[in-house]
Amino acid sequence: MTRTAILAGMGAVVPPRSVENEELARTLDTNDTWIRTRTGIRTRHWTDTGTSTGDLATAAGARALKSAGVDSVDLVILATSTGNQPMPATAPEVAAALGLGQVAAYDISAACSGFLYGLSAAAGAIASGVAGRVLVVGADVWSTRLDPQDRSTIIIFGDGAGAAVLRAGHADEPGALLGFDLGSDGAGRELAQVAGGGSRERGSGRPPSPEDAYMTMQGKEMFTQAVNKMAASSELLLERIGWSAADVDWCAAHQANVRILHTVADLLGLERSRMLVHLDKVGNTSAASIPLALTDAAVSEQIKAGDRVLMTAFGGGLSWASTAMRWPEIDVMEISTDI
């Protein structure tokens, strides 16, 4: 029987500093009502000086290992677009900080789709026999890469990390990742990007521009792309695994904007109440958003063992991804602010 990746544990963290809408309204042309009605976000968490993406990833990974009841893995995959530095990758540093020894470890850069891309890579490693157990972490610290005066991004993004431990098992077990749909469209890379810091800027022959160190995003076009790509990807995935929309108990979609979540639900024919919503508490945490939302829903017992869960994401790249599982019986701790 083919080896399948099974969810064995989860953990998640956010920085202790909570930034309410009212705080942003003191320096921007905005207010709490404007932010909430357009995004659904009430607050987000930002790191303080001295806390890195790797720190958040390590804390989330430790909680996932504890949830799974294990102290070792064969592979660490970190999905992030805000690594500790351009080189080397942050994943080996996280593995070392967790005391995992000299295991394989690497980063994935797929923006907000990164965690699902990481699950797919981990599932492949398990199916091929390369690994028997994998730690997948989604972590981002976007607060360090946002223009404080850019209302279109500063109100949306938060920092956080979520992690999952996958183990080898069989497809008929609860927690089995039942399939994947992945896609990308590099023609849309400028819709959400950090233009500076890479070889394109350094090889341009022009002096670096301070503005290029910040994220820029074309919100209206990203909205349209997000709803269409997540809905289409979800439909392909459901057809592939033999589910209909009626079979889905919960959808954990990338937590970018509550209006995006509702529109995706409508396109799929899902009741809006079936969409998990966690962005009101943490904002858009990029690669961390789906594991954070799942952790929150599991702790609150919104998701219960046996529920059928669809996951779908869309982000810069452009990139998108979907997967699904029947939720397993696992011990999940509440989201921590202890970094």
Short mmCIF file of C-alpha atoms in Angstrom, two decimals:
data_model
loop_
_atom_site.label_atom_id
_atom_site.label_comp_id
_atom_site.label_asym_id
_atom_site.label_seq_id
_atom_site.Cartn_x
_atom_site.Cartn_y
_atom_site.Cartn_z
CA MET A 1 0.00 0.00 0.00
CA THR A 2 1.29 3.49 -0.92
CA ARG A 3 2.65 5.52 1.98
CA THR A 4 0.54 8.62 2.65
CA ALA A 5 1.23 11.72 4.73
CA ILE A 6 -0.89 11.86 7.90
CA LEU A 7 -1.36 14.96 10.08
CA ALA A 8 -0.01 14.03 13.53
CA GLY A 9 0.26 17.37 15.33
CA MET A 10 -0.02 21.15 15.00
CA GLY A 11 1.31 24.23 16.77
CA ALA A 12 1.08 27.99 16.24
CA VAL A 13 2.35 31.25 17.67
CA VAL A 14 1.92 34.99 17.19
CA PRO A 15 4.03 37.78 18.69
CA PRO A 16 2.70 39.23 21.96
CA ARG A 17 2.30 42.75 20.56
CA SER A 18 -1.26 43.33 19.36
CA VAL A 19 -1.82 46.27 16.99
CA GLU A 20 -5.45 47.39 16.96
CA ASN A 21 -7.03 49.29 14.09
CA GLU A 22 -7.27 52.38 16.27
CA GLU A 23 -3.48 52.46 16.63
CA LEU A 24 -3.03 52.55 12.86
CA ALA A 25 -5.70 55.22 12.50
CA ARG A 26 -3.55 57.64 14.52
CA THR A 27 -1.01 57.93 11.70
CA LEU A 28 -3.01 56.93 8.60
CA ASP A 29 -6.04 58.32 6.81
CA THR A 30 -8.30 55.52 8.03
CA ASN A 31 -10.41 54.34 10.96
CA ASP A 32 -11.53 51.13 12.60
CA THR A 33 -14.84 50.97 10.72
CA TRP A 34 -13.18 51.48 7.32
CA ILE A 35 -10.66 48.70 7.98
CA ARG A 36 -13.18 46.22 9.37
CA THR A 37 -15.76 46.71 6.62
CA ARG A 38 -13.20 46.30 3.83
CA THR A 39 -11.03 43.54 5.28
CA GLY A 40 -12.72 42.02 8.33
CA ILE A 41 -9.55 42.64 10.38
CA ARG A 42 -9.80 44.03 13.92
CA THR A 43 -6.22 43.53 15.05
CA ARG A 44 -2.94 41.99 14.02
CA HIS A 45 0.25 40.95 15.83
CA TRP A 46 3.65 42.44 15.01
CA THR A 47 7.06 41.44 16.27
CA ASP A 48 9.20 43.70 18.42
CA THR A 49 12.87 44.43 17.81
CA GLY A 50 15.01 41.31 18.06
CA THR A 51 12.40 38.74 16.97
CA SER A 52 12.91 37.07 13.59
CA THR A 53 10.92 34.79 11.32
CA GLY A 54 13.15 31.95 12.49
CA ASP A 55 12.23 32.66 16.11
CA LEU A 56 8.52 32.38 15.33
CA ALA A 57 9.06 29.26 13.23
CA THR A 58 11.05 27.60 16.02
CA ALA A 59 8.36 28.34 18.60
CA ALA A 60 5.58 27.01 16.36
CA GLY A 61 7.64 23.95 15.45
CA ALA A 62 8.25 23.12 19.11
CA ARG A 63 4.52 23.21 19.81
CA ALA A 64 3.77 21.02 16.78
CA LEU A 65 6.32 18.44 17.92
CA LYS A 66 4.76 18.45 21.39
CA SER A 67 1.29 18.09 19.89
CA ALA A 68 2.46 15.06 17.91
CA GLY A 69 4.26 13.61 20.94
CA VAL A 70 7.60 13.31 19.14
CA ASP A 71 11.04 14.86 19.47
CA SER A 72 12.51 14.01 16.06
CA VAL A 73 11.74 14.30 12.36
CA ASP A 74 13.59 13.39 9.17
CA LEU A 75 12.96 16.64 7.32
CA VAL A 76 12.09 20.28 8.07
CA ILE A 77 10.36 22.43 5.44
CA LEU A 78 9.90 26.13 6.15
CA ALA A 79 7.52 28.13 3.96
CA THR A 80 8.40 31.81 4.18
CA SER A 81 8.90 34.92 2.07
CA THR A 82 10.57 36.80 4.92
CA GLY A 83 13.48 34.56 5.87
CA ASN A 84 16.08 35.66 8.37
CA GLN A 85 18.43 36.62 5.53
CA PRO A 86 18.78 36.07 1.75
CA MET A 87 21.27 33.22 2.29
CA PRO A 88 21.42 30.70 3.86
CA ALA A 89 17.91 29.34 4.21
CA THR A 90 16.24 29.72 7.60
CA ALA A 91 15.00 26.12 7.89
CA PRO A 92 18.39 24.63 8.92
CA GLU A 93 18.63 27.26 11.66
CA VAL A 94 15.15 26.29 12.88
CA ALA A 95 16.07 22.59 12.85
CA ALA A 96 19.19 23.31 14.90
CA ALA A 97 17.29 25.48 17.38
CA LEU A 98 14.78 22.66 17.88
CA GLY A 99 17.58 20.18 18.59
CA LEU A 100 16.67 18.00 15.62
CA GLY A 101 20.26 17.24 14.67
CA GLN A 102 21.63 17.25 11.14
CA VAL A 103 18.34 16.53 9.37
CA ALA A 104 17.51 17.75 5.88
CA ALA A 105 16.00 21.24 5.98
CA TYR A 106 15.08 23.79 3.33
CA ASP A 107 12.93 26.84 2.66
CA ILE A 108 10.03 27.21 0.21
CA SER A 109 9.13 30.64 -1.15
CA ALA A 110 5.56 30.58 -2.44
CA ALA A 111 4.13 33.56 -0.54
CA CYS A 112 0.69 32.89 0.95
CA SER A 113 0.48 29.47 -0.75
CA GLY A 114 3.72 28.37 0.90
CA PHE A 115 2.30 26.20 3.67
CA LEU A 116 0.25 24.09 1.25
CA TYR A 117 3.24 23.85 -1.10
CA GLY A 118 5.21 22.66 1.94
CA LEU A 119 2.59 20.02 2.75
CA SER A 120 2.78 18.79 -0.84
CA ALA A 121 6.58 18.55 -0.73
CA ALA A 122 6.40 16.73 2.60
CA ALA A 123 3.78 14.31 1.27
CA GLY A 124 6.06 13.53 -1.66
CA ALA A 125 9.02 12.89 0.63
CA ILE A 126 6.93 10.53 2.74
CA ALA A 127 5.42 8.70 -0.25
CA SER A 128 8.87 8.17 -1.79
CA GLY A 129 10.40 6.90 1.45
CA VAL A 130 12.81 9.82 1.78
CA ALA A 131 11.23 10.70 5.15
CA GLY A 132 9.01 8.98 7.66
CA ARG A 133 8.16 12.14 9.57
CA VAL A 134 8.28 15.78 8.44
CA LEU A 135 7.90 19.12 10.18
CA VAL A 136 6.27 21.73 7.92
CA VAL A 137 6.26 25.34 9.13
CA GLY A 138 4.66 28.43 7.62
CA ALA A 139 6.10 31.63 9.10
CA ASP A 140 6.30 35.25 8.03
CA VAL A 141 7.24 38.58 9.61
CA TRP A 142 5.82 41.05 7.11
CA SER A 143 5.73 43.94 9.58
CA THR A 144 9.43 44.52 8.84
CA ARG A 145 8.78 44.89 5.10
CA LEU A 146 5.78 47.21 5.02
CA ASP A 147 5.82 50.92 4.23
CA PRO A 148 4.34 52.57 7.36
CA GLN A 149 2.58 55.11 5.12
CA ASP A 150 1.10 52.60 2.65
CA ARG A 151 -2.46 52.11 3.85
CA SER A 152 -3.10 49.37 1.29
CA THR A 153 -0.64 46.98 2.96
CA ILE A 154 0.02 48.18 6.50
CA ILE A 155 -3.56 47.53 7.66
CA ILE A 156 -3.65 44.01 6.26
CA PHE A 157 -0.56 42.09 7.26
CA GLY A 158 0.37 40.50 10.57
CA ASP A 159 3.20 38.27 11.80
CA GLY A 160 2.89 34.67 12.90
CA ALA A 161 3.88 31.03 12.46
CA GLY A 162 2.03 27.74 12.25
CA ALA A 163 3.46 24.24 12.00
CA ALA A 164 2.37 20.69 11.30
CA VAL A 165 4.02 17.32 11.88
CA LEU A 166 3.25 14.74 9.20
CA ARG A 167 3.95 11.03 9.56
CA ALA A 168 3.81 8.08 7.19
CA GLY A 169 0.53 6.18 7.13
CA HIS A 170 -2.24 4.98 4.83
CA ALA A 171 -4.79 6.90 2.78
CA ASP A 172 -7.77 5.50 4.70
CA GLU A 173 -6.56 6.97 8.02
CA PRO A 174 -8.01 10.19 9.45
CA GLY A 175 -5.58 13.03 8.81
CA ALA A 176 -4.41 11.68 5.44
CA LEU A 177 -3.68 14.35 2.85
CA LEU A 178 -5.89 13.08 0.06
CA GLY A 179 -4.46 14.96 -2.90
CA PHE A 180 -3.14 18.30 -4.12
CA ASP A 181 -3.72 20.89 -6.79
CA LEU A 182 -0.88 23.38 -7.35
CA GLY A 183 -0.42 26.16 -9.87
CA SER A 184 1.38 29.39 -10.69
CA ASP A 185 1.40 32.29 -13.14
CA GLY A 186 4.62 34.27 -13.19
CA ALA A 187 3.11 36.80 -15.60
CA GLY A 188 1.36 38.28 -12.57
CA ARG A 189 4.41 38.61 -10.34
CA GLU A 190 4.15 42.41 -10.10
CA LEU A 191 0.69 42.25 -8.50
CA ALA A 192 2.32 41.56 -5.12
CA GLN A 193 6.06 41.87 -4.70
CA VAL A 194 9.10 43.19 -2.90
CA ALA A 195 11.01 44.55 -5.88
CA GLY A 196 14.35 45.12 -4.16
CA GLY A 197 16.98 42.91 -2.59
CA GLY A 198 17.45 40.38 -5.36
CA SER A 199 19.58 39.87 -8.43
CA ARG A 200 17.19 41.81 -10.68
CA GLU A 201 17.73 44.98 -8.65
CA ARG A 202 21.44 44.41 -8.08
CA GLY A 203 22.04 43.63 -11.75
CA SER A 204 20.08 46.63 -13.04
CA GLY A 205 22.99 49.05 -12.84
CA ARG A 206 20.82 51.51 -10.90
CA PRO A 207 21.24 52.50 -7.25
CA PRO A 208 18.87 50.63 -4.90
CA SER A 209 15.64 52.48 -4.18
CA PRO A 210 14.55 52.55 -0.52
CA GLU A 211 10.94 52.08 -1.59
CA ASP A 212 11.79 48.78 -3.27
CA ALA A 213 12.54 47.24 0.12
CA TYR A 214 8.80 47.36 0.89
CA MET A 215 5.98 45.15 -0.33
CA THR A 216 3.66 46.61 -2.93
CA MET A 217 0.32 45.11 -3.88
CA GLN A 218 -2.34 45.83 -6.48
CA GLY A 219 -5.28 45.00 -4.26
CA LYS A 220 -8.22 44.97 -6.69
CA GLU A 221 -6.52 42.68 -9.18
CA MET A 222 -5.21 40.42 -6.41
CA PHE A 223 -8.78 40.15 -5.09
CA THR A 224 -10.07 39.00 -8.47
CA GLN A 225 -7.21 36.57 -9.01
CA ALA A 226 -7.52 35.17 -5.48
CA VAL A 227 -11.21 34.32 -5.63
CA ASN A 228 -11.02 32.85 -9.12
CA LYS A 229 -7.87 30.79 -8.57
CA MET A 230 -8.84 29.45 -5.13
CA ALA A 231 -12.31 28.48 -6.31
CA ALA A 232 -11.01 26.81 -9.49
CA SER A 233 -8.22 25.01 -7.63
CA SER A 234 -10.64 23.79 -4.97
CA GLU A 235 -13.03 22.46 -7.60
CA LEU A 236 -10.22 20.55 -9.34
CA LEU A 237 -9.04 19.10 -6.04
CA LEU A 238 -12.54 18.05 -4.96
CA GLU A 239 -13.15 16.34 -8.30
CA ARG A 240 -9.78 14.59 -8.02
CA ILE A 241 -10.54 13.10 -4.59
CA GLY A 242 -14.21 12.38 -5.25
CA TRP A 243 -15.77 14.98 -2.96
CA SER A 244 -18.51 17.44 -3.77
CA ALA A 245 -18.90 20.85 -2.14
CA ALA A 246 -21.66 19.33 -0.02
CA ASP A 247 -19.12 16.91 1.47
CA VAL A 248 -16.98 19.76 2.86
CA ASP A 249 -17.57 20.51 6.54
CA TRP A 250 -15.00 23.30 6.75
CA CYS A 251 -12.91 25.31 4.34
CA ALA A 252 -9.63 26.76 5.60
CA ALA A 253 -8.82 29.29 2.90
CA HIS A 254 -5.93 31.73 2.99
CA GLN A 255 -6.89 34.47 5.42
CA ALA A 256 -6.42 37.58 3.29
CA ASN A 257 -9.75 39.38 3.41
CA VAL A 258 -13.15 38.30 4.71
CA ARG A 259 -14.81 39.39 1.46
CA ILE A 260 -12.48 37.04 -0.44
CA LEU A 261 -13.47 34.19 1.88
CA HIS A 262 -17.17 34.85 1.35
CA THR A 263 -16.79 35.13 -2.42
CA VAL A 264 -14.86 31.85 -2.63
CA ALA A 265 -17.59 30.17 -0.59
CA ASP A 266 -20.25 31.52 -2.95
CA LEU A 267 -18.36 30.34 -6.05
CA LEU A 268 -17.95 26.85 -4.56
CA GLY A 269 -21.56 26.64 -3.40
CA LEU A 270 -20.52 26.45 0.26
CA GLU A 271 -22.40 28.14 3.06
CA ARG A 272 -20.35 31.13 4.22
CA SER A 273 -20.57 29.77 7.76
CA ARG A 274 -18.40 26.84 6.59
CA MET A 275 -15.45 29.15 5.94
CA LEU A 276 -13.05 29.37 8.86
CA VAL A 277 -12.37 33.00 9.78
CA HIS A 278 -9.34 33.87 11.88
CA LEU A 279 -8.02 36.97 10.13
CA ASP A 280 -10.09 39.24 12.37
CA LYS A 281 -7.66 38.38 15.20
CA VAL A 282 -4.34 38.22 13.34
CA GLY A 283 -4.68 39.81 9.90
CA ASN A 284 -3.08 38.29 6.81
CA THR A 285 -0.16 36.21 8.11
CA SER A 286 0.84 34.94 4.66
CA ALA A 287 2.30 31.39 4.84
CA ALA A 288 1.19 31.09 8.47
CA SER A 289 -2.48 31.88 7.89
CA ILE A 290 -3.89 28.40 7.20
CA PRO A 291 -2.13 26.60 10.09
CA LEU A 292 -3.08 29.47 12.41
CA ALA A 293 -6.72 29.23 11.34
CA LEU A 294 -6.75 25.45 11.71
CA THR A 295 -5.15 25.62 15.15
CA ASP A 296 -7.67 28.20 16.33
CA ALA A 297 -10.59 26.13 14.99
CA ALA A 298 -9.29 22.91 16.56
CA VAL A 299 -8.72 24.48 19.97
CA SER A 300 -12.21 26.02 19.98
CA GLU A 301 -13.63 22.65 18.87
CA GLN A 302 -15.11 24.26 15.78
CA ILE A 303 -13.37 21.48 13.84
CA LYS A 304 -13.90 18.01 15.28
CA ALA A 305 -12.37 14.62 14.50
CA GLY A 306 -13.86 13.18 11.33
CA ASP A 307 -14.80 16.54 9.78
CA ARG A 308 -13.91 16.93 6.13
CA VAL A 309 -11.62 19.92 5.70
CA LEU A 310 -10.73 21.65 2.43
CA MET A 311 -7.65 23.92 2.40
CA THR A 312 -6.94 26.42 -0.36
CA ALA A 313 -4.55 29.35 -0.76
CA PHE A 314 -3.47 32.05 -3.17
CA GLY A 315 -0.54 34.41 -3.04
CA GLY A 316 2.21 36.28 -4.80
CA GLY A 317 4.05 34.55 -7.57
CA LEU A 318 1.30 34.24 -8.58
CA SER A 319 0.78 30.91 -6.82
CA TRP A 320 -2.13 28.82 -5.60
CA ALA A 321 -2.72 25.45 -3.98
CA SER A 322 -5.41 23.20 -2.49
CA THR A 323 -5.56 20.00 -0.45
CA ALA A 324 -8.04 18.19 1.81
CA MET A 325 -8.29 15.73 4.69
CA ARG A 326 -10.58 14.20 7.25
CA TRP A 327 -9.60 15.85 10.53
CA PRO A 328 -7.75 13.45 12.86
CA GLU A 329 -7.96 13.02 16.63
CA ILE A 330 -4.95 15.10 17.71
CA ASP A 331 -4.09 17.16 20.77
CA VAL A 332 -3.76 20.80 19.66
CA MET A 333 -2.69 23.53 22.08
CA GLU A 334 -4.01 27.07 21.85
CA ILE A 335 -2.06 29.66 19.89
CA SER A 336 0.79 30.96 22.04
CA THR A 337 2.37 34.41 22.34
CA ASP A 338 5.42 32.96 24.10
CA ILE A 339 8.25 33.31 21.60
#
